[in-house]
CSV table of C-alpha atoms in Angstrom, one decimal:
chain,number,residue,atom,x,y,z
A,1,MET,CA,-111.2,-47.9,-35.8
A,2,LYS,CA,-110.9,-49.9,-32.5
A,3,LEU,CA,-108.6,-47.5,-31.1
A,4,ARG,CA,-110.6,-44.6,-31.9
A,5,HIS,CA,-113.7,-46.3,-30.5
A,6,ALA,CA,-111.8,-47.1,-27.3
A,7,SER,CA,-110.5,-43.5,-27.0
A,8,ALA,CA,-114.2,-42.2,-27.3
A,9,ALA,CA,-115.2,-44.8,-24.6
A,10,ALA,CA,-112.6,-43.6,-22.2
A,11,ALA,CA,-113.2,-40.0,-22.6
A,12,ALA,CA,-117.2,-40.6,-22.0
A,13,VAL,CA,-116.0,-42.4,-18.8
A,14,VAL,CA,-114.1,-39.3,-17.7
A,15,LEU,CA,-116.8,-37.1,-18.4
A,16,ALA,CA,-119.3,-39.1,-16.6
A,17,LEU,CA,-117.0,-39.3,-13.5
A,18,THR,CA,-116.5,-35.6,-13.8
A,19,ALA,CA,-120.2,-34.8,-13.8
A,20,THR,CA,-120.7,-37.1,-10.8
A,21,ALA,CA,-117.9,-35.4,-8.8
A,22,CYS,CA,-119.5,-32.0,-9.6
A,23,GLY,CA,-122.9,-33.2,-8.7
A,24,SER,CA,-121.7,-34.4,-5.2
A,25,GLY,CA,-120.5,-30.9,-4.1
A,26,SER,CA,-124.1,-29.5,-4.4
A,27,ASP,CA,-124.9,-30.5,-1.0
A,28,SER,CA,-122.7,-27.7,0.5
A,29,GLY,CA,-120.7,-28.6,3.9
A,30,SER,CA,-121.6,-32.2,3.6
A,31,ASN,CA,-120.0,-35.0,1.5
A,32,GLY,CA,-121.8,-38.3,1.6
A,33,ASP,CA,-122.0,-39.4,5.3
A,34,LYS,CA,-119.7,-36.7,6.5
A,35,ILE,CA,-120.4,-33.1,7.4
A,36,THR,CA,-118.5,-29.9,8.1
A,37,ILE,CA,-119.7,-27.6,10.9
A,38,GLY,CA,-118.3,-24.0,11.8
A,39,ILE,CA,-117.4,-23.5,15.4
A,40,LYS,CA,-115.3,-21.1,17.4
A,41,PHE,CA,-112.0,-22.6,18.5
A,42,ASP,CA,-111.2,-19.9,21.3
A,43,GLN,CA,-114.2,-19.5,23.4
A,44,PRO,CA,-114.2,-21.4,26.6
A,45,GLY,CA,-117.6,-22.7,27.6
A,46,LEU,CA,-118.8,-22.3,24.0
A,47,GLY,CA,-116.4,-23.4,21.4
A,48,LEU,CA,-112.9,-24.4,22.2
A,49,LYS,CA,-110.2,-26.5,20.6
A,50,THR,CA,-108.4,-28.1,23.6
A,51,PRO,CA,-104.8,-28.9,23.7
A,52,ASP,CA,-105.4,-32.6,22.8
A,53,GLY,CA,-107.1,-31.6,19.7
A,54,SER,CA,-110.7,-32.2,20.9
A,55,TYR,CA,-113.4,-29.6,21.0
A,56,ALA,CA,-115.5,-28.6,24.1
A,57,GLY,CA,-118.1,-26.1,24.9
A,58,PHE,CA,-122.1,-25.6,24.8
A,59,ASP,CA,-122.1,-24.7,20.8
A,60,VAL,CA,-120.0,-27.6,20.3
A,61,ASP,CA,-122.5,-29.8,22.2
A,62,VAL,CA,-125.4,-28.4,20.5
A,63,ALA,CA,-123.8,-28.9,17.1
A,64,LYS,CA,-123.3,-32.5,17.9
A,65,TYR,CA,-126.9,-33.0,19.0
A,66,VAL,CA,-128.2,-31.3,15.8
A,67,ALA,CA,-125.7,-33.4,13.6
A,68,LYS,CA,-126.9,-36.7,15.1
A,69,GLU,CA,-130.6,-35.7,14.6
A,70,LEU,CA,-129.4,-35.1,10.9
A,71,GLY,CA,-128.1,-38.6,10.7
A,72,TYR,CA,-124.3,-37.7,11.2
A,73,SER,CA,-122.6,-39.4,14.2
A,74,GLU,CA,-119.9,-37.5,16.0
A,75,ASP,CA,-117.1,-39.3,13.9
A,76,LYS,CA,-118.3,-38.0,10.8
A,77,ILE,CA,-118.1,-34.4,11.9
A,78,THR,CA,-115.4,-32.1,10.7
A,79,TRP,CA,-115.0,-28.9,12.8
A,80,LYS,CA,-113.8,-25.8,10.9
A,81,GLN,CA,-112.9,-22.6,12.6
A,82,ALA,CA,-115.4,-19.9,12.0
A,83,PRO,CA,-114.1,-16.5,13.2
A,84,SER,CA,-116.7,-13.8,13.7
A,85,ALA,CA,-115.8,-11.9,10.5
A,86,GLU,CA,-115.7,-15.1,8.5
A,87,ARG,CA,-119.0,-16.8,9.4
A,88,GLU,CA,-121.0,-15.3,6.6
A,89,ASN,CA,-118.4,-16.2,3.8
A,90,LEU,CA,-118.0,-19.8,5.3
A,91,ILE,CA,-121.8,-20.4,4.8
A,92,LYS,CA,-122.1,-18.7,1.3
A,93,ASN,CA,-119.1,-20.3,-0.1
A,94,GLY,CA,-120.4,-23.7,0.9
A,95,ASP,CA,-117.3,-24.5,3.2
A,96,VAL,CA,-119.5,-25.6,6.0
A,97,LYS,CA,-123.0,-27.1,6.3
A,98,PHE,CA,-124.1,-24.8,9.2
A,99,VAL,CA,-122.3,-22.5,11.7
A,100,VAL,CA,-122.8,-22.8,15.6
A,101,ALA,CA,-120.6,-20.1,16.9
A,102,SER,CA,-122.2,-17.7,19.4
A,103,TYR,CA,-123.8,-16.3,16.1
A,104,SER,CA,-126.2,-13.5,17.2
A,105,ILE,CA,-129.3,-13.1,14.8
A,106,ASN,CA,-129.5,-9.7,13.5
A,107,GLU,CA,-131.0,-7.9,10.4
A,108,LYS,CA,-127.7,-7.3,8.9
A,109,ARG,CA,-126.8,-10.7,9.0
A,110,LEU,CA,-130.1,-11.9,7.8
A,111,LYS,CA,-129.7,-10.3,4.4
A,112,GLU,CA,-126.9,-12.7,3.8
A,113,VAL,CA,-127.7,-15.8,5.6
A,114,ASP,CA,-130.6,-17.6,7.3
A,115,PHE,CA,-130.8,-18.8,10.9
A,116,ALA,CA,-132.3,-21.7,12.6
A,117,GLY,CA,-133.3,-21.3,16.4
A,118,PRO,CA,-132.4,-19.3,18.4
A,119,TYR,CA,-131.2,-21.9,20.8
A,120,PHE,CA,-129.7,-19.5,23.3
A,121,LEU,CA,-130.3,-16.0,24.9
A,122,THR,CA,-127.7,-13.9,26.5
A,123,HIS,CA,-126.9,-10.2,27.0
A,124,GLN,CA,-123.8,-7.9,26.2
A,125,ASP,CA,-121.7,-7.2,29.3
A,126,LEU,CA,-118.3,-6.0,30.2
A,127,LEU,CA,-115.3,-8.0,31.7
A,128,VAL,CA,-112.8,-5.9,33.9
A,129,ARG,CA,-109.8,-6.7,36.0
A,130,ALA,CA,-110.9,-7.9,39.4
A,131,ASP,CA,-109.5,-4.7,41.2
A,132,ASP,CA,-111.1,-2.1,38.8
A,133,THR,CA,-113.6,0.1,40.6
A,134,THR,CA,-113.7,2.7,37.9
A,135,ILE,CA,-116.3,1.0,35.3
A,136,THR,CA,-119.5,0.3,36.9
A,137,LYS,CA,-121.6,1.5,34.2
A,138,VAL,CA,-121.3,1.6,30.4
A,139,GLU,CA,-120.9,5.5,30.3
A,140,ASP,CA,-117.6,5.0,32.3
A,141,LEU,CA,-116.2,3.5,28.9
A,142,ASN,CA,-116.0,6.8,27.2
A,143,SER,CA,-112.6,7.6,28.7
A,144,LYS,CA,-111.4,4.1,28.6
A,145,LYS,CA,-109.8,1.6,26.1
A,146,LEU,CA,-112.3,-1.0,25.2
A,147,CYS,CA,-111.6,-4.2,23.3
A,148,SER,CA,-113.7,-6.6,21.3
A,149,VAL,CA,-113.3,-8.9,18.3
A,150,THR,CA,-113.4,-7.7,14.4
A,151,GLY,CA,-116.9,-8.4,13.2
A,152,SER,CA,-118.8,-8.7,16.5
A,153,THR,CA,-122.2,-7.0,17.2
A,154,SER,CA,-120.8,-6.1,20.6
A,155,ALA,CA,-118.2,-3.7,19.3
A,156,GLN,CA,-120.5,-1.7,17.1
A,157,ASN,CA,-123.4,-1.5,19.8
A,158,VAL,CA,-120.9,0.4,22.2
A,159,LYS,CA,-119.3,2.6,19.7
A,160,GLU,CA,-122.5,3.6,17.9
A,161,LYS,CA,-124.9,3.6,20.7
A,162,LEU,CA,-123.6,3.5,24.4
A,163,ALA,CA,-120.3,5.1,24.6
A,164,PRO,CA,-119.2,6.8,21.3
A,165,GLN,CA,-116.0,8.3,22.9
A,166,ALA,CA,-114.6,4.9,24.1
A,167,ASP,CA,-111.2,4.1,22.5
A,168,LEU,CA,-112.5,0.9,20.6
A,169,GLN,CA,-109.8,-1.6,19.6
A,170,GLN,CA,-110.9,-4.7,17.5
A,171,LEU,CA,-108.7,-7.7,17.4
A,172,GLY,CA,-108.7,-11.0,16.0
A,173,GLY,CA,-109.8,-13.0,18.9
A,174,TYR,CA,-111.2,-12.7,22.4
A,175,SER,CA,-108.1,-14.5,23.7
A,176,GLU,CA,-106.1,-11.4,22.5
A,177,CYS,CA,-108.5,-9.0,24.0
A,178,LEU,CA,-108.0,-10.9,27.2
A,179,THR,CA,-104.2,-10.7,27.2
A,180,GLY,CA,-104.4,-7.0,26.8
A,181,LEU,CA,-106.9,-6.9,29.7
A,182,GLU,CA,-104.5,-8.8,32.0
A,183,ASN,CA,-101.5,-6.7,30.6
A,184,LYS,CA,-103.4,-3.4,31.2
A,185,ALA,CA,-103.1,-2.5,27.6
A,186,VAL,CA,-106.9,-2.2,27.5
A,187,ASP,CA,-109.4,-1.4,30.4
A,188,ALA,CA,-112.3,-3.6,29.5
A,189,LEU,CA,-113.5,-6.5,27.1
A,190,THR,CA,-116.9,-6.5,25.8
A,191,THR,CA,-119.1,-9.2,24.4
A,192,ASP,CA,-121.8,-11.5,25.3
A,193,ALA,CA,-121.9,-12.5,29.1
A,194,SER,CA,-121.8,-16.2,28.3
A,195,ILE,CA,-118.5,-15.8,26.5
A,196,LEU,CA,-117.0,-13.6,29.3
A,197,ALA,CA,-118.1,-16.0,31.9
A,198,GLY,CA,-116.3,-18.9,30.0
A,199,TYR,CA,-113.0,-16.9,30.1
A,200,ALA,CA,-113.4,-15.9,33.7
A,201,SER,CA,-114.0,-19.3,35.0
A,202,GLN,CA,-111.0,-20.9,33.4
A,203,LYS,CA,-108.6,-22.1,35.9
A,204,GLU,CA,-105.6,-19.9,35.0
A,205,HIS,CA,-108.0,-16.6,34.9
A,206,GLN,CA,-110.0,-17.4,38.2
A,207,GLY,CA,-109.9,-14.4,40.4
A,208,LYS,CA,-108.3,-12.2,38.0
A,209,PHE,CA,-111.2,-10.8,36.3
A,210,LYS,CA,-115.0,-9.9,37.1
A,211,LEU,CA,-118.2,-9.4,34.9
A,212,VAL,CA,-119.7,-5.8,35.5
A,213,GLY,CA,-123.2,-7.3,35.4
A,214,LEU,CA,-124.7,-5.2,32.8
A,215,SER,CA,-127.4,-6.1,30.2
A,216,MET,CA,-126.6,-4.0,27.2
A,217,SER,CA,-128.5,-5.9,24.5
A,218,ASP,CA,-130.3,-9.1,24.0
A,219,GLU,CA,-128.2,-11.6,22.0
A,220,ASN,CA,-130.1,-14.6,20.4
A,221,TYR,CA,-127.7,-17.1,19.1
A,222,GLY,CA,-128.8,-19.1,16.0
A,223,ILE,CA,-127.5,-21.6,13.7
A,224,GLY,CA,-126.3,-20.0,10.5
A,225,ILE,CA,-127.2,-21.7,7.4
A,226,LYS,CA,-127.3,-20.8,3.5
A,227,LYS,CA,-130.0,-18.3,2.5
A,228,GLY,CA,-133.1,-20.1,1.3
A,229,ASP,CA,-132.4,-23.4,2.6
A,230,SER,CA,-135.8,-23.8,4.2
A,231,GLU,CA,-135.6,-27.7,4.3
A,232,LEU,CA,-132.4,-27.5,6.5
A,233,LYS,CA,-133.8,-24.8,8.7
A,234,GLY,CA,-136.9,-27.0,9.3
A,235,LYS,CA,-134.8,-30.1,10.2
A,236,ILE,CA,-132.4,-28.1,12.6
A,237,ASN,CA,-135.3,-26.2,14.4
A,238,LYS,CA,-137.1,-29.6,14.9
A,239,ALA,CA,-133.9,-30.9,16.5
A,240,LEU,CA,-133.5,-27.8,18.7
A,241,GLU,CA,-137.2,-28.5,20.0
A,242,LYS,CA,-136.3,-32.0,20.7
A,243,MET,CA,-133.1,-31.0,22.6
A,244,VAL,CA,-135.0,-28.6,25.0
A,245,SER,CA,-138.0,-31.1,25.4
A,246,ASP,CA,-135.9,-34.1,26.2
A,247,GLY,CA,-133.9,-32.1,29.0
A,248,THR,CA,-130.7,-32.2,27.0
A,249,TRP,CA,-130.6,-28.2,26.8
A,250,ASP,CA,-130.6,-27.8,30.4
A,251,LYS,CA,-128.0,-30.5,30.8
A,252,LEU,CA,-125.7,-29.0,28.4
A,253,VAL,CA,-126.2,-25.4,30.0
A,254,LYS,CA,-125.4,-26.6,33.4
A,255,GLN,CA,-122.3,-28.7,32.3
A,256,ASN,CA,-120.8,-25.8,30.4
A,257,PHE,CA,-121.7,-22.8,32.4
A,258,GLY,CA,-122.3,-24.0,35.8
A,259,PRO,CA,-118.8,-23.8,37.3
A,260,SER,CA,-118.7,-20.1,36.5
A,261,GLY,CA,-121.9,-19.3,38.3
A,262,TYR,CA,-123.3,-17.7,35.1
A,263,LYS,CA,-127.1,-17.1,35.5
A,264,ASN,CA,-128.6,-18.4,32.2
A,265,GLU,CA,-131.8,-17.2,30.5
A,266,PRO,CA,-134.6,-20.0,30.0
A,267,ALA,CA,-134.4,-21.6,26.6
A,268,PRO,CA,-135.7,-19.1,24.0
A,269,LYS,CA,-138.7,-19.8,21.9
A,270,ILE,CA,-137.7,-21.0,18.4
A,271,ALA,CA,-138.8,-19.1,15.7
A,272,GLY,CA,-141.0,-20.6,12.9
C-alpha cells in the first residue's frame, strides 16, 4: 500500500510540474526574466548581425530601448532573425514577443498581427549602380531587371502599380539583390530609402551605388505584436513616446543614418 501511495504522489508531482511548465509558455516570446525579439540580420543601419556576433542598427537600438522600458535589460534579450516573409508567422506562433524589423504597417498585415507605433517614416526608393544614367524615374523600370525581397511591400508596389512591365526578381535577402546589382545581373534594387542608404554607406560599397531619390510610397515602420494584445501595445507605445520626448530617438537616427547623409523624416505621430 505504501508503494502504491508513493507512486500516486509521484504522479501528482509530475502532473503539477507539467501544468506549471505549460503555463509558463502562455506569455509568448518571453520566459521569466528573458525576452525574444525579432529583428533583421542583414540590413546595415537597421538590423545587422556583425562578424563578432553582436547586433547593430536603428531597429536594434529601438528594440533595446523598448525592452528596457518593459523591464528587460540588454543581457536578457534573445535576438531571433525575422525575414520579411516570416514576420507574421513568428508573431502568431509565439516565437517572439515582438518584431522590430523595418516592418511597414499596412492593411494586409493588420489582418494577421497588430502594431505599436509607428516609430519611423521612410519612402520607397531605388538603388542603382553609381554610373547608371538610364534609370531616373520609376517608369524606366519597365524595361529593366528589378530586384526586391520576397514578402516585401516594395516589390508588389512596383509590379502592381508603378512599373508592371518590370522584370521583377524576388530573392531571400537584400544582400543577395545587392550582389546581383553589383554583378549586373539586375539593374536596380527597390525597398525603403533607409535600407538602401544603409547598404550604400557601408565601407565596401561606398562609391559603387546611388539612390535615385524617388518617393514611391510612405512606409511607416511599426513594432509587430500578437493580434489583440492591447496591453503590450499600450506599453510599447508609451516607451516609444518616451524615446522621442527624451531625445533618444533623434540621437539614434543620427547615430545610425548620419554617415550615409540620409535625410530622415521627423518622428511620426504614434497611433492610439
